[in-house]
Structures are given as C-alpha cells and as structure tokens.
Amino acid sequence: GMAEDDIAEWLRLKEKDIIPEEIPSNNVKGAALPTQPIPKSYGDNVLLCGDAAGLINPITGEGIQYAMYSGRIAANVIHTAVHQNNTSSRFLSTYEKQWKHTFGKDISLFQQATKQWDKTDFKYFKLLKQDEQLKDMILEIMMGNASAQDYKYKILKRILYVKVKKVT
C-alpha cells in the first residue's frame, strides 16, 4: 500500500486539480528507480524496456530517452521475431546486444562517475562552476542530446585545462 506521505501528496495533487477527480486513489503505487540495468532484459517471449529494464541515467534519474531508444530497438527485434516465428530467449537476446551497443556504454560511464563522485567530495562540481564549456558539455549529456562516449575525451581534456588554468 501507499505510505502516509504518499497519500497526503496524492490528496494535495487532487485538491489542486493536477490529478483529475475521476481517477481513483485506491490503486496508486510507486517504486524506487533502479540504479543500474538488470542482468538480463530479455527472455522467452519477453523484452523489458526503459526503467523496467533499469535503463536510466543513474546521476539524474532521467530515463525517457533510454525508454524511447530501447522501445524502438525492441519493436524492430519483435517485428523480426514474429516474421521468423521465433520468440525464443536466444533469438530475442539481440535486443540486449543492440541497446548495449547504442547507449549501454553511456550508462556504464554514468555509473562510474557516481562512484567517483562519492569519493571526491564534489570537487567535480567545483570544476563545473569554474568553466562554462565544461558545464555545457555535461548538460548536453545529461539532457540526452549528446553521447557520453563521444564527449568523454573532450571532457577529460577540458578538466585538465581548467585545473592547469587554475594553477597558473
């Protein structure tokens, strides 16, 4: 069931007409977002997309971009599977290979970054405050407009530049 805080929030949203009156409050459920992809996003007759597969940005919690990408990949794989009359786990495994190739490396990089930030006491945030270009690149990645893989070396070079600039 819902926690008391959740019920109170639900009622506040209803009072403000954000949630339409006709939607019943007796079946509302919530869950924590996964912090990493699940070990296997496919099986016999099933593919998991978006946050059901744990495909979210672990830094921001944003996942609509990955939900759309993985949904498109799943649709293509399902189309082929149905035409070939083969929805076995082995055949559907191409779905996971494809999403990992398309954006799996970005999710891994974000996970590594969150682990680093735990150890560095926010010194990277101080760097971002010092440099507009660095801030813009990080923002582009966070908004899903750029691949972390594509920007990885540009960001590292920029961090070095900002550190050297600060020292001199």
JSON list of C-alpha atoms in Angstrom, two decimals:
[
{"chain": "A", "resi": 1, "resn": "GLY", "atom": "CA", "xyz": [0.00, 0.00, 0.00]},
{"chain": "A", "resi": 2, "resn": "MET", "atom": "CA", "xyz": [0.91, 3.66, -0.06]},
{"chain": "A", "resi": 3, "resn": "ALA", "atom": "CA", "xyz": [2.79, 5.34, 2.75]},
{"chain": "A", "resi": 4, "resn": "GLU", "atom": "CA", "xyz": [1.03, 8.15, 4.62]},
{"chain": "A", "resi": 5, "resn": "ASP", "atom": "CA", "xyz": [3.22, 10.79, 2.95]},
{"chain": "A", "resi": 6, "resn": "ASP", "atom": "CA", "xyz": [2.29, 9.41, -0.48]},
{"chain": "A", "resi": 7, "resn": "ILE", "atom": "CA", "xyz": [-1.42, 9.57, 0.34]},
{"chain": "A", "resi": 8, "resn": "ALA", "atom": "CA", "xyz": [-1.09, 13.14, 1.62]},
{"chain": "A", "resi": 9, "resn": "GLU", "atom": "CA", "xyz": [0.75, 14.15, -1.56]},
{"chain": "A", "resi": 10, "resn": "TRP", "atom": "CA", "xyz": [-1.89, 12.41, -3.71]},
{"chain": "A", "resi": 11, "resn": "LEU", "atom": "CA", "xyz": [-4.65, 14.32, -1.94]},
{"chain": "A", "resi": 12, "resn": "ARG", "atom": "CA", "xyz": [-2.79, 17.66, -2.38]},
{"chain": "A", "resi": 13, "resn": "LEU", "atom": "CA", "xyz": [-2.45, 17.00, -6.11]},
{"chain": "A", "resi": 14, "resn": "LYS", "atom": "CA", "xyz": [-6.16, 16.13, -6.36]},
{"chain": "A", "resi": 15, "resn": "GLU", "atom": "CA", "xyz": [-7.13, 19.30, -4.48]},
{"chain": "A", "resi": 16, "resn": "LYS", "atom": "CA", "xyz": [-5.11, 21.40, -6.94]},
{"chain": "A", "resi": 17, "resn": "ASP", "atom": "CA", "xyz": [-6.81, 19.63, -9.88]},
{"chain": "A", "resi": 18, "resn": "ILE", "atom": "CA", "xyz": [-3.45, 18.32, -11.09]},
{"chain": "A", "resi": 19, "resn": "ILE", "atom": "CA", "xyz": [-4.83, 14.78, -10.85]},
{"chain": "A", "resi": 20, "resn": "PRO", "atom": "CA", "xyz": [-8.36, 14.58, -12.34]},
{"chain": "A", "resi": 21, "resn": "GLU", "atom": "CA", "xyz": [-11.16, 13.90, -9.85]},
{"chain": "A", "resi": 22, "resn": "GLU", "atom": "CA", "xyz": [-12.34, 10.76, -11.70]},
{"chain": "A", "resi": 23, "resn": "ILE", "atom": "CA", "xyz": [-9.05, 8.91, -11.14]},
{"chain": "A", "resi": 24, "resn": "PRO", "atom": "CA", "xyz": [-9.48, 6.72, -8.03]},
{"chain": "A", "resi": 25, "resn": "SER", "atom": "CA", "xyz": [-6.80, 6.91, -5.35]},
{"chain": "A", "resi": 26, "resn": "ASN", "atom": "CA", "xyz": [-7.22, 3.34, -4.09]},
{"chain": "A", "resi": 27, "resn": "ASN", "atom": "CA", "xyz": [-4.79, 1.76, -6.56]},
{"chain": "A", "resi": 28, "resn": "VAL", "atom": "CA", "xyz": [-1.84, 4.16, -6.68]},
{"chain": "A", "resi": 29, "resn": "LYS", "atom": "CA", "xyz": [1.56, 2.57, -6.30]},
{"chain": "A", "resi": 30, "resn": "GLY", "atom": "CA", "xyz": [5.12, 3.81, -6.52]},
{"chain": "A", "resi": 31, "resn": "ALA", "atom": "CA", "xyz": [8.54, 2.22, -6.61]},
{"chain": "A", "resi": 32, "resn": "ALA", "atom": "CA", "xyz": [12.16, 3.24, -6.31]},
{"chain": "A", "resi": 33, "resn": "LEU", "atom": "CA", "xyz": [14.06, 3.71, -9.56]},
{"chain": "A", "resi": 34, "resn": "PRO", "atom": "CA", "xyz": [16.65, 1.04, -10.32]},
{"chain": "A", "resi": 35, "resn": "THR", "atom": "CA", "xyz": [20.22, 2.34, -10.19]},
{"chain": "A", "resi": 36, "resn": "GLN", "atom": "CA", "xyz": [21.57, 0.04, -12.88]},
{"chain": "A", "resi": 37, "resn": "PRO", "atom": "CA", "xyz": [20.35, -2.16, -15.72]},
{"chain": "A", "resi": 38, "resn": "ILE", "atom": "CA", "xyz": [19.00, -5.56, -14.73]},
{"chain": "A", "resi": 39, "resn": "PRO", "atom": "CA", "xyz": [21.29, -8.53, -15.51]},
{"chain": "A", "resi": 40, "resn": "LYS", "atom": "CA", "xyz": [19.07, -9.75, -18.40]},
{"chain": "A", "resi": 41, "resn": "SER", "atom": "CA", "xyz": [16.48, -7.65, -20.27]},
{"chain": "A", "resi": 42, "resn": "TYR", "atom": "CA", "xyz": [15.07, -10.49, -22.41]},
{"chain": "A", "resi": 43, "resn": "GLY", "atom": "CA", "xyz": [13.64, -13.99, -22.05]},
{"chain": "A", "resi": 44, "resn": "ASP", "atom": "CA", "xyz": [11.36, -16.39, -23.91]},
{"chain": "A", "resi": 45, "resn": "ASN", "atom": "CA", "xyz": [8.53, -14.25, -25.34]},
{"chain": "A", "resi": 46, "resn": "VAL", "atom": "CA", "xyz": [9.55, -11.13, -23.37]},
{"chain": "A", "resi": 47, "resn": "LEU", "atom": "CA", "xyz": [11.65, -7.96, -23.68]},
{"chain": "A", "resi": 48, "resn": "LEU", "atom": "CA", "xyz": [11.96, -5.32, -20.95]},
{"chain": "A", "resi": 49, "resn": "CYS", "atom": "CA", "xyz": [12.40, -1.67, -21.93]},
{"chain": "A", "resi": 50, "resn": "GLY", "atom": "CA", "xyz": [13.03, 1.63, -20.15]},
{"chain": "A", "resi": 51, "resn": "ASP", "atom": "CA", "xyz": [13.06, 1.68, -16.37]},
{"chain": "A", "resi": 52, "resn": "ALA", "atom": "CA", "xyz": [11.53, -1.84, -16.27]},
{"chain": "A", "resi": 53, "resn": "ALA", "atom": "CA", "xyz": [14.97, -2.95, -17.50]},
{"chain": "A", "resi": 54, "resn": "GLY", "atom": "CA", "xyz": [16.78, -0.44, -15.27]},
{"chain": "A", "resi": 55, "resn": "LEU", "atom": "CA", "xyz": [17.71, 1.73, -18.25]},
{"chain": "A", "resi": 56, "resn": "ILE", "atom": "CA", "xyz": [18.03, 5.12, -16.56]},
{"chain": "A", "resi": 57, "resn": "ASN", "atom": "CA", "xyz": [20.72, 7.71, -16.04]},
{"chain": "A", "resi": 58, "resn": "PRO", "atom": "CA", "xyz": [21.95, 6.89, -12.51]},
{"chain": "A", "resi": 59, "resn": "ILE", "atom": "CA", "xyz": [23.07, 10.51, -11.99]},
{"chain": "A", "resi": 60, "resn": "THR", "atom": "CA", "xyz": [19.84, 12.31, -12.86]},
{"chain": "A", "resi": 61, "resn": "GLY", "atom": "CA", "xyz": [17.24, 9.52, -12.63]},
{"chain": "A", "resi": 62, "resn": "GLU", "atom": "CA", "xyz": [16.11, 10.55, -16.14]},
{"chain": "A", "resi": 63, "resn": "GLY", "atom": "CA", "xyz": [15.06, 7.70, -18.36]},
{"chain": "A", "resi": 64, "resn": "ILE", "atom": "CA", "xyz": [12.63, 8.79, -21.09]},
{"chain": "A", "resi": 65, "resn": "GLN", "atom": "CA", "xyz": [15.45, 8.91, -23.68]},
{"chain": "A", "resi": 66, "resn": "TYR", "atom": "CA", "xyz": [16.51, 5.33, -22.92]},
{"chain": "A", "resi": 67, "resn": "ALA", "atom": "CA", "xyz": [12.86, 4.22, -22.78]},
{"chain": "A", "resi": 68, "resn": "MET", "atom": "CA", "xyz": [12.31, 5.55, -26.30]},
{"chain": "A", "resi": 69, "resn": "TYR", "atom": "CA", "xyz": [15.58, 4.11, -27.66]},
{"chain": "A", "resi": 70, "resn": "SER", "atom": "CA", "xyz": [15.02, 0.70, -26.08]},
{"chain": "A", "resi": 71, "resn": "GLY", "atom": "CA", "xyz": [11.35, 0.69, -27.18]},
{"chain": "A", "resi": 72, "resn": "ARG", "atom": "CA", "xyz": [12.36, 1.35, -30.78]},
{"chain": "A", "resi": 73, "resn": "ILE", "atom": "CA", "xyz": [15.02, -1.39, -30.66]},
{"chain": "A", "resi": 74, "resn": "ALA", "atom": "CA", "xyz": [12.51, -3.81, -29.05]},
{"chain": "A", "resi": 75, "resn": "ALA", "atom": "CA", "xyz": [9.90, -3.04, -31.74]},
{"chain": "A", "resi": 76, "resn": "ASN", "atom": "CA", "xyz": [12.38, -3.86, -34.50]},
{"chain": "A", "resi": 77, "resn": "VAL", "atom": "CA", "xyz": [13.52, -7.09, -32.82]},
{"chain": "A", "resi": 78, "resn": "ILE", "atom": "CA", "xyz": [9.89, -8.15, -32.15]},
{"chain": "A", "resi": 79, "resn": "HIS", "atom": "CA", "xyz": [8.97, -7.40, -35.78]},
{"chain": "A", "resi": 80, "resn": "THR", "atom": "CA", "xyz": [11.75, -9.71, -36.99]},
{"chain": "A", "resi": 81, "resn": "ALA", "atom": "CA", "xyz": [10.95, -12.36, -34.35]},
{"chain": "A", "resi": 82, "resn": "VAL", "atom": "CA", "xyz": [7.27, -12.51, -35.32]},
{"chain": "A", "resi": 83, "resn": "HIS", "atom": "CA", "xyz": [8.10, -12.73, -39.04]},
{"chain": "A", "resi": 84, "resn": "GLN", "atom": "CA", "xyz": [10.56, -15.53, -38.38]},
{"chain": "A", "resi": 85, "resn": "ASN", "atom": "CA", "xyz": [8.17, -17.18, -35.90]},
{"chain": "A", "resi": 86, "resn": "ASN", "atom": "CA", "xyz": [10.91, -17.30, -33.27]},
{"chain": "A", "resi": 87, "resn": "THR", "atom": "CA", "xyz": [10.40, -15.55, -29.90]},
{"chain": "A", "resi": 88, "resn": "SER", "atom": "CA", "xyz": [12.93, -17.68, -28.01]},
{"chain": "A", "resi": 89, "resn": "SER", "atom": "CA", "xyz": [15.21, -16.12, -25.44]},
{"chain": "A", "resi": 90, "resn": "ARG", "atom": "CA", "xyz": [18.18, -16.89, -27.67]},
{"chain": "A", "resi": 91, "resn": "PHE", "atom": "CA", "xyz": [16.67, -15.04, -30.64]},
{"chain": "A", "resi": 92, "resn": "LEU", "atom": "CA", "xyz": [15.47, -12.09, -28.54]},
{"chain": "A", "resi": 93, "resn": "SER", "atom": "CA", "xyz": [18.93, -11.68, -26.96]},
{"chain": "A", "resi": 94, "resn": "THR", "atom": "CA", "xyz": [19.83, -9.48, -29.96]},
{"chain": "A", "resi": 95, "resn": "TYR", "atom": "CA", "xyz": [17.67, -6.78, -28.29]},
{"chain": "A", "resi": 96, "resn": "GLU", "atom": "CA", "xyz": [20.07, -6.51, -25.33]},
{"chain": "A", "resi": 97, "resn": "LYS", "atom": "CA", "xyz": [23.13, -6.59, -27.59]},
{"chain": "A", "resi": 98, "resn": "GLN", "atom": "CA", "xyz": [21.65, -3.69, -29.59]},
{"chain": "A", "resi": 99, "resn": "TRP", "atom": "CA", "xyz": [20.72, -1.43, -26.64]},
{"chain": "A", "resi": 100, "resn": "LYS", "atom": "CA", "xyz": [24.10, -2.11, -25.02]},
{"chain": "A", "resi": 101, "resn": "HIS", "atom": "CA", "xyz": [25.79, -1.10, -28.28]},
{"chain": "A", "resi": 102, "resn": "THR", "atom": "CA", "xyz": [23.59, 2.02, -28.68]},
{"chain": "A", "resi": 103, "resn": "PHE", "atom": "CA", "xyz": [23.68, 3.50, -25.15]},
{"chain": "A", "resi": 104, "resn": "GLY", "atom": "CA", "xyz": [24.92, 0.88, -22.68]},
{"chain": "A", "resi": 105, "resn": "LYS", "atom": "CA", "xyz": [28.40, 2.45, -22.55]},
{"chain": "A", "resi": 106, "resn": "ASP", "atom": "CA", "xyz": [26.88, 5.79, -21.55]},
{"chain": "A", "resi": 107, "resn": "ILE", "atom": "CA", "xyz": [25.01, 4.20, -18.64]},
{"chain": "A", "resi": 108, "resn": "SER", "atom": "CA", "xyz": [28.24, 2.47, -17.54]},
{"chain": "A", "resi": 109, "resn": "LEU", "atom": "CA", "xyz": [30.14, 5.76, -17.67]},
{"chain": "A", "resi": 110, "resn": "PHE", "atom": "CA", "xyz": [27.44, 7.47, -15.57]},
{"chain": "A", "resi": 111, "resn": "GLN", "atom": "CA", "xyz": [27.67, 4.62, -13.02]},
{"chain": "A", "resi": 112, "resn": "GLN", "atom": "CA", "xyz": [31.47, 5.03, -12.84]},
{"chain": "A", "resi": 113, "resn": "ALA", "atom": "CA", "xyz": [31.01, 8.78, -12.40]},
{"chain": "A", "resi": 114, "resn": "THR", "atom": "CA", "xyz": [28.60, 8.35, -9.49]},
{"chain": "A", "resi": 115, "resn": "LYS", "atom": "CA", "xyz": [31.10, 6.03, -7.78]},
{"chain": "A", "resi": 116, "resn": "GLN", "atom": "CA", "xyz": [33.88, 8.60, -8.36]},
{"chain": "A", "resi": 117, "resn": "TRP", "atom": "CA", "xyz": [31.75, 11.46, -7.01]},
{"chain": "A", "resi": 118, "resn": "ASP", "atom": "CA", "xyz": [31.16, 9.53, -3.80]},
{"chain": "A", "resi": 119, "resn": "LYS", "atom": "CA", "xyz": [34.93, 9.56, -3.25]},
{"chain": "A", "resi": 120, "resn": "THR", "atom": "CA", "xyz": [35.75, 13.10, -4.39]},
{"chain": "A", "resi": 121, "resn": "ASP", "atom": "CA", "xyz": [33.60, 15.30, -2.13]},
{"chain": "A", "resi": 122, "resn": "PHE", "atom": "CA", "xyz": [32.06, 17.19, -5.03]},
{"chain": "A", "resi": 123, "resn": "LYS", "atom": "CA", "xyz": [35.35, 18.56, -6.38]},
{"chain": "A", "resi": 124, "resn": "TYR", "atom": "CA", "xyz": [33.98, 17.98, -9.91]},
{"chain": "A", "resi": 125, "resn": "PHE", "atom": "CA", "xyz": [31.06, 20.27, -9.15]},
{"chain": "A", "resi": 126, "resn": "LYS", "atom": "CA", "xyz": [33.57, 22.98, -8.20]},
{"chain": "A", "resi": 127, "resn": "LEU", "atom": "CA", "xyz": [35.23, 22.47, -11.59]},
{"chain": "A", "resi": 128, "resn": "LEU", "atom": "CA", "xyz": [31.88, 22.84, -13.35]},
{"chain": "A", "resi": 129, "resn": "LYS", "atom": "CA", "xyz": [31.29, 26.14, -11.58]},
{"chain": "A", "resi": 130, "resn": "GLN", "atom": "CA", "xyz": [34.62, 27.41, -12.94]},
{"chain": "A", "resi": 131, "resn": "ASP", "atom": "CA", "xyz": [34.06, 26.63, -16.63]},
{"chain": "A", "resi": 132, "resn": "GLU", "atom": "CA", "xyz": [31.10, 27.32, -18.94]},
{"chain": "A", "resi": 133, "resn": "GLN", "atom": "CA", "xyz": [32.28, 24.94, -21.70]},
{"chain": "A", "resi": 134, "resn": "LEU", "atom": "CA", "xyz": [32.59, 22.05, -19.27]},
{"chain": "A", "resi": 135, "resn": "LYS", "atom": "CA", "xyz": [29.19, 22.85, -17.79]},
{"chain": "A", "resi": 136, "resn": "ASP", "atom": "CA", "xyz": [27.62, 22.95, -21.29]},
{"chain": "A", "resi": 137, "resn": "MET", "atom": "CA", "xyz": [29.10, 19.58, -22.29]},
{"chain": "A", "resi": 138, "resn": "ILE", "atom": "CA", "xyz": [27.88, 17.90, -19.09]},
{"chain": "A", "resi": 139, "resn": "LEU", "atom": "CA", "xyz": [24.43, 19.46, -19.54]},
{"chain": "A", "resi": 140, "resn": "GLU", "atom": "CA", "xyz": [24.19, 18.20, -23.14]},
{"chain": "A", "resi": 141, "resn": "ILE", "atom": "CA", "xyz": [24.94, 14.66, -21.93]},
{"chain": "A", "resi": 142, "resn": "MET", "atom": "CA", "xyz": [22.51, 14.89, -19.01]},
{"chain": "A", "resi": 143, "resn": "MET", "atom": "CA", "xyz": [19.72, 16.06, -21.33]},
{"chain": "A", "resi": 144, "resn": "GLY", "atom": "CA", "xyz": [20.42, 13.18, -23.71]},
{"chain": "A", "resi": 145, "resn": "ASN", "atom": "CA", "xyz": [21.46, 15.49, -26.57]},
{"chain": "A", "resi": 146, "resn": "ALA", "atom": "CA", "xyz": [24.98, 14.05, -26.71]},
{"chain": "A", "resi": 147, "resn": "SER", "atom": "CA", "xyz": [26.60, 10.70, -26.03]},
{"chain": "A", "resi": 148, "resn": "ALA", "atom": "CA", "xyz": [28.87, 10.43, -23.00]},
{"chain": "A", "resi": 149, "resn": "GLN", "atom": "CA", "xyz": [31.12, 8.21, -25.12]},
{"chain": "A", "resi": 150, "resn": "ASP", "atom": "CA", "xyz": [31.51, 10.96, -27.75]},
{"chain": "A", "resi": 151, "resn": "TYR", "atom": "CA", "xyz": [32.25, 13.65, -25.14]},
{"chain": "A", "resi": 152, "resn": "LYS", "atom": "CA", "xyz": [34.42, 11.55, -22.82]},
{"chain": "A", "resi": 153, "resn": "TYR", "atom": "CA", "xyz": [37.80, 12.75, -24.10]},
{"chain": "A", "resi": 154, "resn": "LYS", "atom": "CA", "xyz": [36.66, 16.33, -24.69]},
{"chain": "A", "resi": 155, "resn": "ILE", "atom": "CA", "xyz": [35.51, 16.49, -21.06]},
{"chain": "A", "resi": 156, "resn": "LEU", "atom": "CA", "xyz": [38.78, 14.97, -19.76]},
{"chain": "A", "resi": 157, "resn": "LYS", "atom": "CA", "xyz": [40.80, 17.49, -21.82]},
{"chain": "A", "resi": 158, "resn": "ARG", "atom": "CA", "xyz": [38.62, 20.33, -20.55]},
{"chain": "A", "resi": 159, "resn": "ILE", "atom": "CA", "xyz": [39.01, 19.21, -16.91]},
{"chain": "A", "resi": 160, "resn": "LEU", "atom": "CA", "xyz": [42.80, 19.19, -17.36]},
{"chain": "A", "resi": 161, "resn": "TYR", "atom": "CA", "xyz": [42.65, 22.63, -18.96]},
{"chain": "A", "resi": 162, "resn": "VAL", "atom": "CA", "xyz": [40.55, 24.05, -16.12]},
{"chain": "A", "resi": 163, "resn": "LYS", "atom": "CA", "xyz": [42.87, 22.54, -13.48]},
{"chain": "A", "resi": 164, "resn": "VAL", "atom": "CA", "xyz": [46.01, 23.89, -15.24]},
{"chain": "A", "resi": 165, "resn": "LYS", "atom": "CA", "xyz": [44.39, 27.29, -15.80]},
{"chain": "A", "resi": 166, "resn": "LYS", "atom": "CA", "xyz": [43.57, 27.47, -12.07]},
{"chain": "A", "resi": 167, "resn": "VAL", "atom": "CA", "xyz": [47.16, 26.59, -11.04]},
{"chain": "A", "resi": 168, "resn": "THR", "atom": "CA", "xyz": [48.82, 29.18, -13.32]}
]
